[in-house]
Amino acid sequence: MKIWYGNDMKKNTSMPNNKKQKRNKRISPGLTFLLTLSLVLGIGLAAMLVYSEHADKAVINSGDWREDIVETIGYKNDNAFDSSQETNSKEPAEKDSSRYGAILSDKEYMESNHIYEKPNKTEGIVTLGFAGDILFDDEYAVMANLLRRGGSMENGISESLLSKMQDMDIMMINNEFPYTDRGTPTQDKMFTFRADPSTVNYLDDMGVDIVSVANNHIFDFGEMGLLDTLSILEEKGMPYVGAGRNLEEAMAPVYFISGDIKIAVVSATQIERLDNPDTRGATENTAGVFRCWNPEKLYEVVARAKEDSDFVIVYIHWGTENVAEPDWAQLDQAPKLAEAGADLIIGDHPHCLQGIQYFGKVPVIYSLGNFWFNSKTVDTCLIQVDISEKGIESLQFIPAIQEGCRTDFANGEEKERIISYMNSISYSVTIDSEGFVMPE
């Protein structure tokens, strides 16, 4: 058989050149499959990215992103905490079984928002204690006598009563004076008080955890005396409410987290009931007390505190001195404070006991009276309130007597007398022989 050599007459055992070139341009089946697969995967990835972007926007628009972020970083179950904060840790924050565990681990946040941790002694219960006016001014009888007796607080308040106060999970009193050795006394004011700054340490002996400075004597030595007081209390680490370097500070609640319950404390004063009182009200730019003679701002603060906490205490300076019956302003504001969100209302200023009344489930103790304040013999009390996550579990009026510049429990017939008297001046409540209060 003869073989065709082409025009150049060279021997060629392969196909002609034009057929060879065509075959070289063809793509193998394997390569075709790989290119097709790559194309499909690319289109799929792009589609997933587009879907993910739209899905993220949908979640954000729906509002569910707050819960997702809160769950991720661990700040859960607290409407006061800004859930948009980022954690500094590269790993998600370890979750705490308690509702407020994440807040308690964020000390910077707690400090900037006036939140304090207080352990509770009884599982599921937080015990709150309240007493009335105290005075550490050594130019007046009660403190002068304490110093003559050696200066130990047991010589002013009985050891058993101090032990009871120290046993409260959170104990609050009215700090009816400034801590200062400077300033000028208010002109033409009958009584002006101030105490040596070192006396702030007596608060520890009394088991005090927070003081109200919303009263008509905190400004007795002017702005300088008030500012010294705030600084002394801050240096001591003692929370205070009811006054500040400006109105925002004066209105600010203090919060405690105890037994997985977040408790807000708000304090304000109606006294004095004048347009230009000796005790200056705080403004946006000046120091003073949180005044509530015009109470709208107080109602607003209470309502906001209720949104940010489980239980709201209002400790208020009101009433008429040495009058056992609440006056019209107390009776007007009390139900409105309850409506605004207060869970417990504690009053002082009259220097004597006033009755107890409920508005719905909210008890109002109109006046605690003097606690350790002067040389007079007066009936006084401790108030103990046990709360749980459900609210108030019990309210106890614990009778006491201030006599001879010393305060002690009332016992026997004196205890019976004071409880009987409180029943007679209270409104639709029954106080039993141990002082437990129940609405009728």
CSV table of C-alpha atoms in Angstrom, one decimal:
chain,number,residue,atom,x,y,z
A,1,MET,CA,0.0,0.0,0.0
A,2,LYS,CA,1.3,3.4,-0.9
A,3,ILE,CA,1.3,6.3,1.7
A,4,TRP,CA,0.7,9.9,0.6
A,5,TYR,CA,3.5,12.3,1.7
A,6,GLY,CA,2.0,15.6,0.9
A,7,ASN,CA,3.5,18.4,-1.2
A,8,ASP,CA,6.9,18.3,0.5
A,9,MET,CA,7.1,14.7,-0.1
A,10,LYS,CA,8.1,14.1,3.6
A,11,LYS,CA,7.0,10.9,5.2
A,12,ASN,CA,4.2,11.6,7.8
A,13,THR,CA,2.5,8.8,9.7
A,14,SER,CA,0.0,11.2,11.4
A,15,MET,CA,-3.1,12.9,10.2
A,16,PRO,CA,-2.9,16.1,8.0
A,17,ASN,CA,-2.0,19.4,9.8
A,18,ASN,CA,-5.4,20.9,9.6
A,19,LYS,CA,-7.0,18.0,11.5
A,20,LYS,CA,-4.2,18.1,14.1
A,21,GLN,CA,-4.8,21.8,14.9
A,22,LYS,CA,-8.6,21.2,15.3
A,23,ARG,CA,-8.0,18.4,17.8
A,24,ASN,CA,-5.6,20.5,19.9
A,25,LYS,CA,-8.4,23.1,20.4
A,26,ARG,CA,-10.8,20.7,21.9
A,27,ILE,CA,-11.2,20.6,25.9
A,28,SER,CA,-11.1,17.3,27.6
A,29,PRO,CA,-14.2,16.1,29.5
A,30,GLY,CA,-12.4,16.2,32.9
A,31,LEU,CA,-11.4,19.9,32.4
A,32,THR,CA,-14.9,20.7,31.3
A,33,PHE,CA,-16.3,19.2,34.5
A,34,LEU,CA,-13.9,21.1,36.7
A,35,LEU,CA,-14.7,24.5,35.0
A,36,THR,CA,-18.4,23.8,35.3
A,37,LEU,CA,-18.1,22.9,39.0
A,38,SER,CA,-16.1,26.1,39.7
A,39,LEU,CA,-18.7,28.2,38.0
A,40,VAL,CA,-21.5,26.6,40.0
A,41,LEU,CA,-19.7,27.0,43.3
A,42,GLY,CA,-18.9,30.7,42.6
A,43,ILE,CA,-22.5,31.5,41.8
A,44,GLY,CA,-23.6,29.7,45.0
A,45,LEU,CA,-21.1,31.5,47.2
A,46,ALA,CA,-22.2,34.9,45.8
A,47,ALA,CA,-25.8,34.0,46.4
A,48,MET,CA,-25.1,33.0,50.0
A,49,LEU,CA,-23.3,36.3,50.7
A,50,VAL,CA,-26.2,38.3,49.3
A,51,TYR,CA,-28.7,36.2,51.4
A,52,SER,CA,-26.6,36.6,54.5
A,53,GLU,CA,-26.4,40.4,54.1
A,54,HIS,CA,-30.2,40.6,53.7
A,55,ALA,CA,-30.8,38.2,56.6
A,56,ASP,CA,-28.6,40.3,58.9
A,57,LYS,CA,-30.6,43.4,57.9
A,58,ALA,CA,-33.8,41.5,58.6
A,59,VAL,CA,-32.7,40.5,62.0
A,60,ILE,CA,-31.6,44.0,62.9
A,61,ASN,CA,-34.8,45.5,61.6
A,62,SER,CA,-36.9,43.0,63.6
A,63,GLY,CA,-35.2,44.0,66.9
A,64,ASP,CA,-34.1,40.4,67.6
A,65,TRP,CA,-30.5,41.5,67.3
A,66,ARG,CA,-30.6,42.9,70.9
A,67,GLU,CA,-31.3,39.5,72.3
A,68,ASP,CA,-28.7,37.8,70.1
A,69,ILE,CA,-26.0,40.3,71.2
A,70,VAL,CA,-27.0,40.1,74.8
A,71,GLU,CA,-26.8,36.3,74.7
A,72,THR,CA,-23.4,36.4,73.1
A,73,ILE,CA,-21.7,38.8,75.4
A,74,GLY,CA,-23.4,37.7,78.6
A,75,TYR,CA,-25.3,40.9,79.6
A,76,LYS,CA,-28.7,39.4,80.1
A,77,ASN,CA,-31.9,40.1,82.0
A,78,ASP,CA,-31.2,43.7,82.9
A,79,ASN,CA,-33.0,46.5,81.2
A,80,ALA,CA,-30.7,49.1,82.8
A,81,PHE,CA,-27.6,47.7,81.0
A,82,ASP,CA,-26.8,48.9,77.4
A,83,SER,CA,-26.9,45.6,75.5
A,84,SER,CA,-25.0,47.2,72.6
A,85,GLN,CA,-21.8,47.4,74.6
A,86,GLU,CA,-18.9,45.3,73.4
A,87,THR,CA,-16.9,43.0,75.6
A,88,ASN,CA,-13.1,43.6,75.8
A,89,SER,CA,-12.5,39.8,75.9
A,90,LYS,CA,-11.8,38.0,72.7
A,91,GLU,CA,-13.9,35.1,73.9
A,92,PRO,CA,-17.6,35.4,74.7
A,93,ALA,CA,-18.2,36.4,78.4
A,94,GLU,CA,-18.8,33.4,80.6
A,95,LYS,CA,-22.5,33.3,81.4
A,96,ASP,CA,-23.7,33.6,85.0
A,97,SER,CA,-26.8,31.7,86.1
A,98,SER,CA,-28.0,34.8,88.0
A,99,ARG,CA,-29.9,37.6,86.2
A,100,TYR,CA,-27.3,40.2,87.2
A,101,GLY,CA,-24.1,38.2,87.1
A,102,ALA,CA,-22.7,39.9,84.1
A,103,ILE,CA,-23.2,43.4,85.6
A,104,LEU,CA,-21.6,42.4,88.8
A,105,SER,CA,-18.5,41.3,86.9
A,106,ASP,CA,-18.3,44.7,85.2
A,107,LYS,CA,-16.9,47.0,87.9
A,108,GLU,CA,-16.5,50.0,85.6
A,109,TYR,CA,-20.1,49.9,84.6
A,110,MET,CA,-21.3,49.5,88.2
A,111,GLU,CA,-19.2,52.5,89.4
A,112,SER,CA,-20.4,54.8,86.6
A,113,ASN,CA,-24.1,53.8,87.3
A,114,HIS,CA,-24.0,53.9,91.1
A,115,ILE,CA,-24.6,50.2,91.5
A,116,TYR,CA,-23.4,48.3,94.6
A,117,GLU,CA,-23.2,44.6,95.4
A,118,LYS,CA,-24.6,43.6,98.8
A,119,PRO,CA,-24.7,39.9,99.8
A,120,ASN,CA,-27.9,38.7,101.4
A,121,LYS,CA,-27.9,36.5,104.5
A,122,THR,CA,-31.1,34.6,103.8
A,123,GLU,CA,-31.6,32.6,100.6
A,124,GLY,CA,-34.3,34.3,98.5
A,125,ILE,CA,-34.8,37.2,100.9
A,126,VAL,CA,-33.2,40.6,101.1
A,127,THR,CA,-33.6,42.4,104.5
A,128,LEU,CA,-33.9,46.2,104.4
A,129,GLY,CA,-33.5,48.4,107.5
A,130,PHE,CA,-34.5,52.0,108.0
A,131,ALA,CA,-34.0,54.5,110.8
A,132,GLY,CA,-34.6,58.3,111.0
A,133,ASP,CA,-32.6,61.3,111.9
A,134,ILE,CA,-29.0,61.1,113.3
A,135,LEU,CA,-26.7,63.9,114.4
A,136,PHE,CA,-22.9,63.8,114.9
A,137,ASP,CA,-22.4,67.5,115.8
A,138,ASP,CA,-20.4,67.7,119.1
A,139,GLU,CA,-21.8,71.1,119.9
A,140,TYR,CA,-25.2,69.4,120.6
A,141,ALA,CA,-26.1,67.1,123.5
A,142,VAL,CA,-26.3,63.7,121.8
A,143,MET,CA,-22.8,63.7,120.4
A,144,ALA,CA,-21.3,65.7,123.3
A,145,ASN,CA,-22.6,63.0,125.7
A,146,LEU,CA,-21.2,60.2,123.6
A,147,LEU,CA,-17.8,61.8,123.7
A,148,ARG,CA,-18.0,62.3,127.5
A,149,ARG,CA,-18.8,58.6,127.8
A,150,GLY,CA,-15.7,57.6,125.9
A,151,GLY,CA,-16.8,58.0,122.2
A,152,SER,CA,-17.9,54.4,121.6
A,153,MET,CA,-21.2,54.2,119.7
A,154,GLU,CA,-22.4,51.5,122.1
A,155,ASN,CA,-22.7,54.4,124.6
A,156,GLY,CA,-25.1,56.2,122.3
A,157,ILE,CA,-27.1,53.3,120.7
A,158,SER,CA,-27.4,50.0,122.6
A,159,GLU,CA,-25.3,47.1,121.6
A,160,SER,CA,-28.3,44.9,120.9
A,161,LEU,CA,-29.9,47.7,118.7
A,162,LEU,CA,-26.6,48.2,116.8
A,163,SER,CA,-26.4,44.4,116.3
A,164,LYS,CA,-29.8,44.5,114.7
A,165,MET,CA,-28.9,47.3,112.4
A,166,GLN,CA,-25.7,45.6,111.4
A,167,ASP,CA,-27.6,42.4,110.6
A,168,MET,CA,-29.7,44.1,107.9
A,169,ASP,CA,-28.6,43.4,104.4
A,170,ILE,CA,-29.1,47.1,103.5
A,171,MET,CA,-29.4,49.7,106.3
A,172,MET,CA,-30.3,53.3,105.6
A,173,ILE,CA,-30.5,56.4,107.8
A,174,ASN,CA,-31.0,60.2,107.3
A,175,ASN,CA,-27.7,62.1,107.6
A,176,GLU,CA,-29.2,65.4,109.0
A,177,PHE,CA,-26.0,67.4,108.9
A,178,PRO,CA,-22.9,68.1,106.7
A,179,TYR,CA,-19.4,66.7,107.4
A,180,THR,CA,-17.1,69.8,107.3
A,181,ASP,CA,-14.9,72.0,109.3
A,182,ARG,CA,-15.2,74.9,106.9
A,183,GLY,CA,-17.9,77.3,105.7
A,184,THR,CA,-20.2,79.8,107.3
A,185,PRO,CA,-23.4,79.0,109.1
A,186,THR,CA,-26.6,80.0,107.4
A,187,GLN,CA,-27.6,83.4,108.6
A,188,ASP,CA,-30.6,83.8,110.9
A,189,LYS,CA,-31.2,80.0,111.0
A,190,MET,CA,-32.1,78.8,114.5
A,191,PHE,CA,-30.2,75.5,114.4
A,192,THR,CA,-27.2,74.9,112.2
A,193,PHE,CA,-25.4,71.6,112.3
A,194,ARG,CA,-22.0,70.2,111.2
A,195,ALA,CA,-19.8,67.3,112.2
A,196,ASP,CA,-16.1,66.7,112.2
A,197,PRO,CA,-15.3,64.7,109.0
A,198,SER,CA,-13.8,61.9,111.1
A,199,THR,CA,-17.2,61.1,112.6
A,200,VAL,CA,-18.2,59.5,109.3
A,201,ASN,CA,-16.7,56.3,110.7
A,202,TYR,CA,-19.6,56.0,113.1
A,203,LEU,CA,-21.7,54.9,110.2
A,204,ASP,CA,-19.8,51.7,110.1
A,205,ASP,CA,-20.6,51.0,113.8
A,206,MET,CA,-24.3,51.6,112.9
A,207,GLY,CA,-24.2,49.1,110.1
A,208,VAL,CA,-25.2,51.8,107.6
A,209,ASP,CA,-25.0,51.0,103.9
A,210,ILE,CA,-26.5,54.2,102.4
A,211,VAL,CA,-27.5,57.7,103.7
A,212,SER,CA,-30.0,60.2,102.6
A,213,VAL,CA,-28.6,63.8,102.4
A,214,ALA,CA,-31.9,65.2,101.1
A,215,ASN,CA,-32.8,67.3,104.1
A,216,ASN,CA,-33.0,70.9,105.4
A,217,HIS,CA,-29.7,70.8,107.3
A,218,ILE,CA,-27.2,69.5,104.8
A,219,PHE,CA,-26.7,73.0,103.5
A,220,ASP,CA,-26.3,74.6,107.0
A,221,PHE,CA,-22.7,75.6,106.2
A,222,GLY,CA,-23.4,76.6,102.6
A,223,GLU,CA,-22.2,75.1,99.4
A,224,MET,CA,-18.7,74.5,100.8
A,225,GLY,CA,-20.2,72.3,103.6
A,226,LEU,CA,-22.3,70.3,101.2
A,227,LEU,CA,-19.3,69.7,98.8
A,228,ASP,CA,-17.1,68.6,101.7
A,229,THR,CA,-19.9,66.2,102.7
A,230,LEU,CA,-20.1,64.6,99.3
A,231,SER,CA,-16.3,64.3,99.1
A,232,ILE,CA,-16.1,62.7,102.6
A,233,LEU,CA,-18.8,60.2,101.9
A,234,GLU,CA,-17.2,59.3,98.6
A,235,GLU,CA,-13.8,58.9,100.2
A,236,LYS,CA,-15.5,56.7,102.8
A,237,GLY,CA,-17.1,54.6,100.0
A,238,MET,CA,-20.5,55.4,101.5
A,239,PRO,CA,-23.4,55.7,99.0
A,240,TYR,CA,-25.6,58.7,99.3
A,241,VAL,CA,-28.8,60.0,97.6
A,242,GLY,CA,-30.7,63.2,97.5
A,243,ALA,CA,-28.0,65.9,96.8
A,244,GLY,CA,-25.2,66.4,94.4
A,245,ARG,CA,-22.8,68.8,92.6
A,246,ASN,CA,-25.6,69.5,90.1
A,247,LEU,CA,-29.2,68.4,89.5
A,248,GLU,CA,-28.3,65.3,87.6
A,249,GLU,CA,-26.2,64.0,90.5
A,250,ALA,CA,-28.8,65.1,93.1
A,251,MET,CA,-31.6,63.2,91.3
A,252,ALA,CA,-29.6,60.0,90.6
A,253,PRO,CA,-30.8,56.8,92.3
A,254,VAL,CA,-28.4,54.4,93.9
A,255,TYR,CA,-28.8,50.8,93.0
A,256,PHE,CA,-28.0,47.7,95.0
A,257,ILE,CA,-27.9,44.1,93.7
A,258,SER,CA,-28.6,41.7,96.5
A,259,GLY,CA,-29.9,38.1,96.2
A,260,ASP,CA,-30.3,38.6,92.5
A,261,ILE,CA,-32.7,41.5,93.1
A,262,LYS,CA,-31.9,44.9,91.8
A,263,ILE,CA,-33.0,47.6,94.3
A,264,ALA,CA,-33.2,51.4,93.5
A,265,VAL,CA,-33.1,54.0,96.2
A,266,VAL,CA,-34.3,57.6,95.4
A,267,SER,CA,-34.3,60.5,97.9
A,268,ALA,CA,-35.7,64.0,97.8
A,269,THR,CA,-36.9,66.8,100.2
A,270,GLN,CA,-39.9,69.1,100.3
A,271,ILE,CA,-38.3,71.2,103.0
A,272,GLU,CA,-38.2,74.2,103.1
A,273,ARG,CA,-41.5,75.0,101.3
A,274,LEU,CA,-40.3,78.3,99.9
A,275,ASP,CA,-39.4,79.6,96.5
A,276,ASN,CA,-35.9,80.5,97.8
A,277,PRO,CA,-35.1,78.2,100.7
A,278,ASP,CA,-32.0,78.2,102.9
A,279,THR,CA,-31.3,74.7,101.7
A,280,ARG,CA,-30.6,75.3,98.1
A,281,GLY,CA,-32.0,73.1,95.4
A,282,ALA,CA,-29.5,71.7,92.9
A,283,THR,CA,-29.6,73.2,89.4
A,284,GLU,CA,-27.9,72.1,86.2
A,285,ASN,CA,-24.8,74.0,87.2
A,286,THR,CA,-24.9,74.4,91.0
A,287,ALA,CA,-24.7,72.0,93.9
A,288,GLY,CA,-27.7,71.4,96.2
A,289,VAL,CA,-30.4,69.0,97.2
A,290,PHE,CA,-33.1,67.3,95.1
A,291,ARG,CA,-36.2,69.3,95.9
A,292,CYS,CA,-39.6,67.9,95.4
A,293,TRP,CA,-42.0,70.6,96.6
A,294,ASN,CA,-42.9,70.6,93.0
A,295,PRO,CA,-42.8,66.9,92.6
A,296,GLU,CA,-42.9,66.2,88.8
A,297,LYS,CA,-39.2,65.5,88.5
A,298,LEU,CA,-39.4,63.1,91.4
A,299,TYR,CA,-42.2,61.2,89.8
A,300,GLU,CA,-40.1,61.0,86.6
A,301,VAL,CA,-37.0,59.7,88.4
A,302,VAL,CA,-39.1,57.1,90.2
A,303,ALA,CA,-40.7,55.9,87.0
A,304,ARG,CA,-37.2,55.6,85.3
A,305,ALA,CA,-35.8,53.8,88.4
A,306,LYS,CA,-38.7,51.3,88.2
A,307,GLU,CA,-37.9,50.5,84.6
A,308,ASP,CA,-34.3,49.8,85.6
A,309,SER,CA,-34.8,47.7,88.7
A,310,ASP,CA,-37.0,45.2,90.5
A,311,PHE,CA,-37.8,47.2,93.6
A,312,VAL,CA,-37.9,51.0,94.2
A,313,ILE,CA,-37.5,52.7,97.6
A,314,VAL,CA,-38.3,56.4,98.0
A,315,TYR,CA,-36.8,58.0,101.1
A,316,ILE,CA,-38.4,61.4,101.4
A,317,HIS,CA,-38.0,64.4,103.7
A,318,TRP,CA,-41.5,65.8,104.3
A,319,GLY,CA,-44.2,66.7,106.8
A,320,THR,CA,-44.6,69.2,109.6
A,321,GLU,CA,-42.3,69.1,112.6
A,322,ASN,CA,-43.6,67.6,115.8
A,323,VAL,CA,-47.0,66.9,114.3
A,324,ALA,CA,-48.1,63.2,114.3
A,325,GLU,CA,-50.6,63.5,111.5
A,326,PRO,CA,-49.4,63.7,107.9
A,327,ASP,CA,-50.0,67.0,106.3
A,328,TRP,CA,-51.8,67.6,103.0
A,329,ALA,CA,-48.6,67.6,100.9
A,330,GLN,CA,-47.6,64.1,102.2
A,331,LEU,CA,-51.1,62.8,101.6
A,332,ASP,CA,-51.0,64.3,98.1
A,333,GLN,CA,-47.6,63.0,97.0
A,334,ALA,CA,-47.7,59.5,98.6
A,335,PRO,CA,-50.3,57.9,96.3
A,336,LYS,CA,-48.7,59.6,93.3
A,337,LEU,CA,-45.3,58.2,94.2
A,338,ALA,CA,-46.9,54.7,94.4
A,339,GLU,CA,-48.5,55.2,91.0
A,340,ALA,CA,-45.1,56.4,89.5
A,341,GLY,CA,-43.5,53.1,90.5
A,342,ALA,CA,-42.4,53.2,94.2
A,343,ASP,CA,-42.6,49.9,96.0
A,344,LEU,CA,-41.9,51.3,99.5
A,345,ILE,CA,-42.1,54.9,100.8
A,346,ILE,CA,-40.1,55.9,103.9
A,347,GLY,CA,-40.6,59.4,105.4
A,348,ASP,CA,-38.7,61.6,107.9
A,349,HIS,CA,-38.4,65.2,109.1
A,350,PRO,CA,-41.2,65.6,111.6
A,351,HIS,CA,-38.9,64.5,114.5
A,352,CYS,CA,-41.8,62.3,115.8
A,353,LEU,CA,-43.5,59.1,114.6
A,354,GLN,CA,-46.3,59.2,112.1
A,355,GLY,CA,-48.6,56.5,111.0
A,356,ILE,CA,-48.5,53.8,108.2
A,357,GLN,CA,-50.8,53.5,105.2
A,358,TYR,CA,-51.0,51.3,102.1
A,359,PHE,CA,-51.7,52.5,98.6
A,360,GLY,CA,-52.5,49.2,96.9
A,361,LYS,CA,-49.5,47.0,97.7
A,362,VAL,CA,-47.2,50.0,98.5
A,363,PRO,CA,-46.7,50.8,102.2
A,364,VAL,CA,-46.0,54.4,103.3
A,365,ILE,CA,-44.3,55.0,106.7
A,366,TYR,CA,-44.9,58.7,106.9
A,367,SER,CA,-42.3,59.4,109.5
A,368,LEU,CA,-39.6,57.4,111.3
A,369,GLY,CA,-39.0,60.2,113.9
A,370,ASN,CA,-35.7,61.0,115.5
A,371,PHE,CA,-33.4,58.0,115.9
A,372,TRP,CA,-30.3,59.4,117.6
A,373,PHE,CA,-30.6,63.1,117.4
A,374,ASN,CA,-31.1,65.0,120.6
A,375,SER,CA,-31.6,64.8,124.4
A,376,LYS,CA,-35.4,64.6,124.3
A,377,THR,CA,-37.2,61.4,125.3
A,378,VAL,CA,-39.1,60.4,122.2
A,379,ASP,CA,-40.6,57.2,120.7
A,380,THR,CA,-38.7,56.0,117.6
A,381,CYS,CA,-38.3,52.8,115.6
A,382,LEU,CA,-36.5,50.6,113.2
A,383,ILE,CA,-38.3,49.5,110.1
A,384,GLN,CA,-37.4,46.1,108.7
A,385,VAL,CA,-38.7,45.1,105.3
A,386,ASP,CA,-38.0,41.6,103.9
A,387,ILE,CA,-38.3,41.4,100.1
A,388,SER,CA,-38.1,38.6,97.5
A,389,GLU,CA,-38.3,38.6,93.8
A,390,LYS,CA,-42.1,38.6,94.2
A,391,GLY,CA,-42.0,41.9,96.3
A,392,ILE,CA,-42.5,42.6,100.0
A,393,GLU,CA,-42.7,39.5,102.1
A,394,SER,CA,-43.0,41.2,105.5
A,395,LEU,CA,-42.9,44.7,107.0
A,396,GLN,CA,-42.0,45.0,110.7
A,397,PHE,CA,-42.2,48.1,112.9
A,398,ILE,CA,-39.7,47.7,115.7
A,399,PRO,CA,-40.3,50.1,118.6
A,400,ALA,CA,-37.4,51.9,120.2
A,401,ILE,CA,-36.9,54.9,122.6
A,402,GLN,CA,-34.5,57.8,122.5
A,403,GLU,CA,-33.8,58.9,126.1
A,404,GLY,CA,-30.9,60.6,127.8
A,405,CYS,CA,-29.0,60.8,124.6
A,406,ARG,CA,-29.2,57.1,124.1
A,407,THR,CA,-31.4,54.9,121.9
A,408,ASP,CA,-32.5,51.4,122.7
A,409,PHE,CA,-35.2,48.8,122.0
A,410,ALA,CA,-38.5,49.4,123.7
A,411,ASN,CA,-39.5,46.3,125.7
A,412,GLY,CA,-42.4,45.1,127.8
A,413,GLU,CA,-45.1,47.7,128.5
A,414,GLU,CA,-43.3,50.4,126.6
A,415,LYS,CA,-43.2,48.2,123.5
A,416,GLU,CA,-46.9,47.5,123.8
A,417,ARG,CA,-47.7,51.2,124.4
A,418,ILE,CA,-45.8,52.3,121.2
A,419,ILE,CA,-47.4,49.6,119.0
A,420,SER,CA,-50.8,50.5,120.4
A,421,TYR,CA,-50.1,54.2,119.6
A,422,MET,CA,-49.0,53.4,116.1
A,423,ASN,CA,-52.2,51.4,115.5
A,424,SER,CA,-54.2,54.4,116.6
A,425,ILE,CA,-52.5,56.8,114.2
A,426,SER,CA,-52.2,54.5,111.2
A,427,TYR,CA,-54.6,54.0,108.3
A,428,SER,CA,-56.4,50.7,107.6
A,429,VAL,CA,-53.5,48.6,108.9
A,430,THR,CA,-53.1,46.2,111.8
A,431,ILE,CA,-49.8,46.1,113.7
A,432,ASP,CA,-49.5,42.9,115.8
A,433,SER,CA,-47.7,42.5,119.1
A,434,GLU,CA,-44.4,41.9,117.4
A,435,GLY,CA,-44.8,44.9,115.1
A,436,PHE,CA,-45.6,43.1,111.9
A,437,VAL,CA,-47.8,45.3,109.7
A,438,MET,CA,-50.7,44.0,107.6
A,439,PRO,CA,-53.1,46.1,105.5
A,440,GLU,CA,-56.8,45.5,106.5
